[in-house]
Coordinates of C-alpha atoms in Angstrom, one line a residue:
Chain E
M1 CA -49.1 -45.9 63.7
K2 CA -47.8 -42.7 65.4
P3 CA -48.2 -42.3 69.0
E4 CA -50.1 -39.2 68.9
D5 CA -52.5 -40.6 66.3
F6 CA -53.2 -43.6 68.7
E7 CA -53.4 -41.2 71.5
L8 CA -56.0 -39.4 69.5
F9 CA -58.4 -42.6 68.3
S10 CA -58.2 -44.0 71.9
T11 CA -59.1 -40.9 73.5
L12 CA -62.1 -40.3 71.1
V13 CA -63.4 -44.2 71.9
K14 CA -62.9 -43.6 75.3
Q15 CA -64.9 -40.4 75.3
R16 CA -67.5 -41.8 73.3
S17 CA -67.7 -45.2 74.5
G18 CA -66.0 -45.5 77.8
L19 CA -63.8 -48.2 76.0
I20 CA -60.4 -48.4 77.0
L21 CA -57.9 -49.0 74.3
T22 CA -54.2 -49.8 75.7
P23 CA -51.0 -49.5 73.3
E24 CA -51.0 -53.3 73.0
K25 CA -54.3 -53.1 71.1
A26 CA -52.8 -51.1 68.5
Y27 CA -53.0 -53.8 66.0
L28 CA -56.5 -54.0 66.7
L29 CA -57.2 -50.5 66.2
E30 CA -55.4 -50.6 62.8
S31 CA -57.3 -53.5 61.4
R32 CA -60.6 -52.3 62.5
L33 CA -60.0 -48.7 61.3
F34 CA -58.7 -49.2 57.9
P35 CA -62.0 -50.1 56.4
V36 CA -63.5 -46.9 58.1
A37 CA -60.7 -44.7 56.4
R38 CA -61.5 -46.3 52.9
K39 CA -65.1 -45.6 53.5
H40 CA -64.2 -42.1 54.2
N41 CA -62.0 -41.7 51.2
L42 CA -58.8 -41.2 53.4
K43 CA -55.8 -43.1 52.1
S44 CA -54.3 -43.8 55.5
L45 CA -54.8 -43.5 59.2
E46 CA -52.7 -40.6 59.2
D47 CA -55.1 -38.9 57.0
M48 CA -58.0 -39.9 59.0
A49 CA -56.3 -38.6 62.4
Q50 CA -55.7 -35.5 60.4
A51 CA -59.3 -35.5 59.5
V52 CA -60.6 -35.8 62.9
R53 CA -58.2 -33.1 64.1
A54 CA -59.1 -30.9 61.3
R55 CA -63.1 -31.1 61.1
R56 CA -64.4 -33.6 63.9
E57 CA -67.3 -34.5 61.4
E58 CA -69.9 -36.7 63.3
P59 CA -70.3 -39.2 60.7
L60 CA -66.7 -40.2 60.9
L61 CA -66.4 -40.0 64.8
L62 CA -69.2 -42.2 64.8
D63 CA -67.9 -44.8 62.7
I64 CA -64.7 -44.7 64.2
T65 CA -66.4 -45.3 67.6
E66 CA -68.5 -48.2 66.2
A67 CA -65.5 -49.8 64.4
M68 CA -63.8 -50.2 67.9
T69 CA -66.7 -51.7 70.0
T70 CA -66.2 -55.5 69.9
N71 CA -69.2 -57.2 68.7
E72 CA -68.5 -60.9 69.4
S73 CA -71.8 -63.0 69.8
F74 CA -73.1 -66.1 69.5
F75 CA -76.3 -68.0 70.2
F76 CA -76.5 -69.4 73.8
R77 CA -73.1 -68.0 74.7
D78 CA -71.6 -69.8 77.9
Q79 CA -74.7 -71.8 78.4
K80 CA -74.9 -71.7 82.1
P81 CA -76.6 -68.2 82.4
F82 CA -79.4 -69.5 80.2
V83 CA -79.8 -72.8 81.8
L84 CA -80.1 -70.6 85.0
F85 CA -82.5 -68.1 83.3
Q86 CA -84.7 -71.1 82.2
Q87 CA -85.0 -73.4 85.2
K88 CA -84.3 -70.6 88.2
L89 CA -85.0 -67.0 87.1
L90 CA -88.0 -67.6 85.0
L91 CA -89.6 -70.0 87.8
Y92 CA -89.2 -67.1 90.2
L93 CA -90.7 -64.6 88.3
L94 CA -93.7 -67.0 87.5
S95 CA -94.6 -66.9 91.1
A96 CA -93.2 -63.4 92.3
R97 CA -95.0 -61.6 89.3
K98 CA -98.1 -63.6 89.4
E99 CA -100.3 -60.5 90.0
K100 CA -99.3 -58.4 87.1
K101 CA -98.4 -61.1 84.8
H102 CA -95.6 -59.1 83.4
I103 CA -91.8 -59.6 82.8
R104 CA -89.4 -57.1 81.2
I105 CA -85.9 -58.5 80.2
W106 CA -83.0 -56.5 79.1
S107 CA -80.0 -57.4 77.1
A108 CA -77.7 -54.4 77.4
A109 CA -74.8 -54.4 75.0
A110 CA -77.0 -56.7 72.7
S111 CA -74.6 -56.8 69.6
S112 CA -76.2 -58.4 66.8
G113 CA -79.0 -60.0 68.9
Q114 CA -78.1 -63.7 69.7
E115 CA -78.5 -63.2 73.5
A116 CA -81.9 -61.5 73.3
Y117 CA -83.2 -63.9 70.7
S118 CA -81.7 -66.9 72.6
L119 CA -83.7 -65.6 75.7
A120 CA -86.7 -65.3 73.5
M121 CA -86.4 -69.0 72.5
I122 CA -86.2 -70.2 76.0
C123 CA -89.4 -68.0 76.7
L124 CA -91.4 -69.8 73.7
E125 CA -90.1 -73.0 74.9
E126 CA -91.7 -72.2 78.6
A127 CA -94.5 -70.5 76.9
A128 CA -97.1 -72.8 78.4
K129 CA -96.2 -71.8 82.0
F130 CA -96.7 -68.1 80.9
Q131 CA -100.0 -68.1 79.2
G132 CA -101.9 -64.9 79.5
W133 CA -98.7 -63.1 80.1
K134 CA -96.6 -60.2 78.7
I135 CA -92.8 -60.9 78.5
E136 CA -91.1 -58.2 77.0
I137 CA -87.2 -58.7 75.6
V138 CA -85.4 -55.5 75.1
G139 CA -81.7 -55.3 73.3
T140 CA -79.6 -52.3 73.3
D141 CA -76.2 -51.4 71.5
L142 CA -74.4 -48.5 70.9
S143 CA -74.0 -49.6 67.3
R144 CA -76.4 -48.4 64.8
E145 CA -75.3 -51.1 62.7
M146 CA -75.4 -53.9 65.2
V147 CA -78.8 -52.5 66.0
A148 CA -79.9 -53.0 62.4
R149 CA -78.4 -56.3 62.0
A150 CA -80.0 -57.6 65.5
R151 CA -83.5 -56.4 64.0
A152 CA -83.1 -58.1 60.7
G153 CA -82.2 -61.3 62.7
I154 CA -80.4 -62.6 59.8
Y155 CA -77.2 -64.7 60.5
S156 CA -74.8 -66.5 58.3
Q157 CA -74.4 -70.3 58.2
F158 CA -71.2 -70.1 60.5
E159 CA -73.1 -68.0 63.1
V160 CA -76.2 -70.2 63.2
Q161 CA -74.0 -73.1 64.4
R162 CA -72.1 -71.5 67.2
G163 CA -74.0 -72.5 70.2
L164 CA -77.2 -73.0 68.5
P165 CA -78.6 -76.8 68.8
V166 CA -79.9 -77.8 65.4
T167 CA -83.2 -78.4 66.6
H168 CA -83.6 -74.6 67.4
L169 CA -82.5 -73.8 63.9
V170 CA -84.9 -75.8 62.4
K171 CA -87.6 -74.8 65.0
Y172 CA -86.9 -70.8 65.1
F173 CA -85.3 -69.9 61.6
Q174 CA -86.0 -69.8 58.1
Q175 CA -83.6 -70.1 55.3
I176 CA -83.3 -67.3 53.1
A177 CA -80.2 -68.1 50.9
G178 CA -78.1 -71.0 50.8
D179 CA -75.9 -70.0 53.9
K180 CA -78.1 -67.4 55.2
W181 CA -80.8 -67.7 58.0
Q182 CA -83.2 -65.6 59.3
I183 CA -85.2 -65.8 62.8
K184 CA -88.6 -66.4 62.1
E185 CA -91.2 -63.4 62.3
N186 CA -93.0 -64.7 65.4
L187 CA -89.5 -64.7 67.4
R188 CA -88.5 -61.3 65.7
Q189 CA -91.7 -59.6 67.1
M190 CA -91.0 -60.9 70.8
V191 CA -87.9 -58.7 70.8
Q192 CA -87.4 -54.8 70.4
F193 CA -83.6 -53.6 69.5
R194 CA -82.8 -49.7 70.1
E195 CA -79.6 -47.8 70.2
G196 CA -78.5 -47.2 73.5
N197 CA -75.1 -46.0 75.4
L198 CA -74.8 -47.2 78.9
L199 CA -72.9 -44.2 79.4
T200 CA -75.2 -41.4 78.4
N201 CA -78.5 -42.4 77.2
V202 CA -79.1 -45.8 78.0
G203 CA -82.0 -46.2 75.2
V204 CA -84.9 -47.8 77.6
E205 CA -87.0 -46.7 80.0
G206 CA -88.8 -48.0 82.9
V207 CA -87.9 -51.1 85.3
F208 CA -86.6 -54.5 84.3
D209 CA -86.7 -58.0 86.3
I210 CA -83.6 -59.3 84.7
V211 CA -80.8 -57.6 83.0
F212 CA -78.1 -59.1 81.0
C213 CA -75.0 -57.4 80.8
R214 CA -72.1 -59.9 79.8
N215 CA -68.8 -59.0 78.7
V216 CA -69.5 -55.3 78.8
L217 CA -67.7 -54.4 82.3
I218 CA -64.5 -55.9 81.2
Y219 CA -63.7 -53.0 78.7
F220 CA -64.0 -50.1 81.4
D221 CA -62.2 -48.8 83.9
G222 CA -63.2 -48.7 87.7
P223 CA -65.1 -45.6 88.0
T224 CA -66.8 -46.5 84.6
K225 CA -67.9 -49.8 86.0
T226 CA -69.4 -48.3 89.3
R227 CA -71.4 -45.9 87.1
I228 CA -72.7 -48.3 84.7
L229 CA -73.7 -50.6 87.4
D230 CA -75.2 -47.5 89.3
T231 CA -77.3 -46.9 86.2
I232 CA -78.6 -50.6 86.0
S233 CA -79.4 -50.9 89.7
Q234 CA -81.9 -47.7 89.2
M235 CA -83.8 -49.7 86.6
M236 CA -84.2 -52.8 88.7
Y237 CA -86.8 -53.8 91.1
K238 CA -85.6 -54.8 94.7
D239 CA -85.9 -58.7 93.9
S240 CA -84.5 -58.1 89.8
F241 CA -81.6 -59.9 88.8
L242 CA -78.5 -59.0 87.1
I243 CA -76.4 -61.2 85.1
L244 CA -72.8 -60.5 84.1
G245 CA -70.4 -62.3 82.0
G246 CA -67.8 -65.0 83.5
A247 CA -64.9 -62.8 84.1
E248 CA -66.7 -59.9 85.8
T249 CA -67.9 -59.0 89.1
V250 CA -69.7 -56.4 91.4
L251 CA -67.1 -57.1 94.2
G252 CA -65.4 -54.0 95.0
I253 CA -67.0 -52.0 92.4
S254 CA -70.5 -51.2 93.4
D255 CA -72.5 -51.9 96.9
K256 CA -75.6 -51.8 95.2
F257 CA -75.3 -55.8 94.1
K258 CA -74.5 -58.8 96.2
V259 CA -73.5 -62.1 94.9
V260 CA -76.0 -65.3 94.9
P261 CA -73.7 -68.2 96.4
G262 CA -73.8 -71.0 93.8
A263 CA -74.9 -69.3 91.0
H264 CA -71.9 -68.0 89.2
G265 CA -72.4 -64.5 87.2
L266 CA -75.8 -63.7 89.1
Y267 CA -76.3 -60.6 91.0
I268 CA -79.1 -59.3 92.9
G269 CA -80.0 -56.1 94.8
Q270 CA -78.6 -55.6 98.3
D271 CA -82.2 -55.8 99.9
S272 CA -83.1 -59.1 98.0
T273 CA -83.7 -62.2 99.9
Y274 CA -83.3 -64.2 96.7
E275 CA -81.4 -67.4 97.0
L276 CA -81.1 -70.7 95.1
Chain S
M1 CA -61.0 -93.0 76.5
K2 CA -64.1 -92.3 74.6
S3 CA -64.0 -93.5 71.1
C4 CA -65.3 -91.5 67.9
L5 CA -65.6 -92.7 64.6
I6 CA -65.1 -90.5 61.7
V7 CA -66.9 -91.2 58.3
D8 CA -66.1 -89.2 55.5
D9 CA -64.7 -90.2 52.1
S10 CA -62.3 -87.0 52.2
R11 CA -59.2 -87.9 53.5
V12 CA -58.3 -84.1 54.5
I13 CA -61.7 -83.6 56.5
R14 CA -61.0 -87.0 58.5
K15 CA -57.4 -85.7 59.4
V16 CA -58.9 -82.3 60.4
A17 CA -61.8 -83.9 62.8
R18 CA -59.2 -86.2 64.3
Q19 CA -57.0 -83.7 65.4
I20 CA -60.1 -81.6 66.9
F21 CA -61.5 -84.8 68.4
E22 CA -58.0 -86.4 70.0
A23 CA -57.4 -82.5 71.3
I24 CA -60.4 -83.3 73.6
G25 CA -59.5 -86.7 74.6
Y26 CA -61.0 -89.0 72.1
S27 CA -59.7 -92.2 70.3
C28 CA -60.6 -91.8 66.8
T29 CA -61.0 -94.6 64.0
E30 CA -61.8 -93.7 60.5
A31 CA -63.9 -94.9 57.6
E32 CA -64.0 -93.6 54.0
N33 CA -67.7 -94.6 53.4
G34 CA -71.0 -95.7 55.1
Q35 CA -70.3 -99.7 54.5
T36 CA -67.1 -99.5 56.0
A37 CA -68.1 -97.7 58.8
L38 CA -71.1 -100.1 59.3
D39 CA -68.9 -103.1 59.3
L40 CA -66.5 -101.5 61.9
C41 CA -69.7 -100.9 63.9
K42 CA -70.8 -104.7 64.0
T43 CA -67.3 -105.6 65.7
A44 CA -67.3 -102.8 68.3
L45 CA -69.6 -99.6 68.7
P46 CA -68.1 -96.3 68.8
D47 CA -69.3 -93.7 71.6
F48 CA -69.8 -91.0 68.9
V49 CA -70.1 -90.9 65.1
L50 CA -69.1 -87.8 62.9
L51 CA -70.8 -88.7 59.6
D52 CA -70.5 -87.0 56.2
W53 CA -73.6 -87.5 53.8
N54 CA -72.3 -87.8 50.4
M55 CA -69.9 -90.6 50.1
P56 CA -69.4 -93.5 47.4
V57 CA -70.4 -97.0 48.2
M58 CA -72.9 -96.3 50.9
N59 CA -74.1 -92.7 51.9
G60 CA -74.2 -91.1 55.5
L61 CA -78.2 -91.5 55.7
D62 CA -78.2 -95.3 54.7
F63 CA -75.3 -95.6 57.5
L64 CA -77.4 -94.1 60.0
H65 CA -80.3 -96.4 59.3
G66 CA -78.2 -99.4 59.4
F67 CA -76.5 -98.3 62.7
R68 CA -79.7 -97.4 64.8
K69 CA -80.7 -100.9 63.9
L70 CA -77.8 -102.4 65.5
P71 CA -77.9 -104.2 69.1
G72 CA -76.9 -100.9 71.3
G73 CA -76.9 -98.7 67.9
D74 CA -79.8 -96.5 69.4
V75 CA -77.3 -95.1 72.2
P76 CA -74.2 -93.3 70.5
N77 CA -74.6 -89.8 69.4
V78 CA -74.4 -89.7 65.8
V79 CA -73.7 -85.8 64.3
F80 CA -73.9 -85.2 60.4
C81 CA -70.9 -83.2 59.0
T82 CA -71.8 -82.2 55.7
T83 CA -72.0 -79.7 52.7
E84 CA -75.7 -80.5 52.5
N85 CA -77.2 -77.4 54.2
D86 CA -80.7 -77.0 53.3
L87 CA -84.0 -77.5 55.6
E88 CA -84.7 -80.7 54.0
H89 CA -81.5 -82.5 54.5
I90 CA -81.6 -81.4 57.9
Q91 CA -85.2 -82.7 58.8
E92 CA -84.4 -85.9 57.2
A93 CA -81.2 -86.4 59.1
L94 CA -82.8 -85.8 62.2
G95 CA -86.1 -88.0 61.3
A96 CA -83.5 -90.8 60.6
G97 CA -82.0 -90.4 64.2
A98 CA -79.5 -87.8 64.0
N99 CA -78.5 -86.0 67.1
E100 CA -76.8 -83.3 65.8
Y101 CA -76.1 -81.5 62.5
I102 CA -73.0 -79.6 61.2
M103 CA -72.9 -77.7 57.9
K104 CA -69.6 -77.7 56.3
P105 CA -67.3 -75.6 56.5
F106 CA -66.9 -76.2 60.3
D107 CA -64.2 -75.4 62.9
A108 CA -63.3 -76.7 66.1
D109 CA -65.4 -74.0 68.1
I110 CA -68.5 -75.5 65.9
I111 CA -67.6 -79.1 66.8
R112 CA -66.9 -78.3 70.5
G113 CA -70.2 -76.4 70.9
K114 CA -72.1 -79.3 69.6
L115 CA -70.4 -81.7 72.1
E116 CA -71.2 -79.3 74.7
Q117 CA -74.9 -79.2 73.6
L118 CA -75.1 -82.8 73.7
G119 CA -73.6 -82.9 77.1
L120 CA -70.2 -84.7 76.2
L121 CA -68.0 -81.7 77.1
E122 CA -68.1 -79.5 79.7
S123 CA -68.4 -75.7 78.8

């Protein structure tokens, strides 16, 4: 790819999603953009770059941005945050929210929905403790295509085996074709998916008790990380929880949050008195 | 060192599985059908069994029934690894005492993930 074309695509993606593409990611750009070029009847990435320069048509720009935002996701990814959610955070809220009996959970950058559905499965496992409660789970993602996939809740045989115990497969999925499994209706109804961009229009309103925003910040530069954490902090209560990915931190990036000693990846507001 | 018994009539599958398990520190033995596997288990119980379903002489399900009746045979984790990928087979396997179920094709990530869920591997 010509340097000026790489520059064009990476600037576009940065403006649209905040995602930074360094030159060593050029191979990734090429492999992901070829299908977009084909879809738009463009013979090469060079032609596509020209089309972007000449016409700046929204569908093409949107497809390029979507292709470049990563979508790796599996059920109960990394396990530990989910154990924490089930054994600590839900129990804390069970007592802290006992008056209003309402919990709101946000899976920011929900991708194809595995994280949000994993949380919903845990809520169902704990349902006996939360009788009469309203538990809302909302997933947002930048990508139209991902939001549609997440809503459908249909996963390949490969996807349902990554991270998901087989007992959960039996309990929460129905087999709709030889190698396709769909989340059962009752679980799908627990989760809403919407389009949202953490830099512009987050796609959700109101305040959340728990925000999962894992493996998102790693793709952004410092000032953008700060901005995203500011946005999230405005949508949390004083004692809400933020869960980041294993390689991410708020340290040196945001003064809105502090770490919870002993709980890797868990962050709380500066004024929260929560401890494990 | 923990021991893993790999039961599959395909030599290729046994080789692939052996590489995955040896990489995470298991010592492996192999059997090409349920009967051979059961005979091996009567001498020494493995810590873990990776089990195909369809095999000549004795299939995986019959092996599992026999295995769970052996003295101490209720302890080791048995994980099916088979091309049978329908709900009925999965439920039958769980009912017979399988701890997990892998639908072929599989890769190292899937096996590692299942071991993590069973608490046999740190995530």
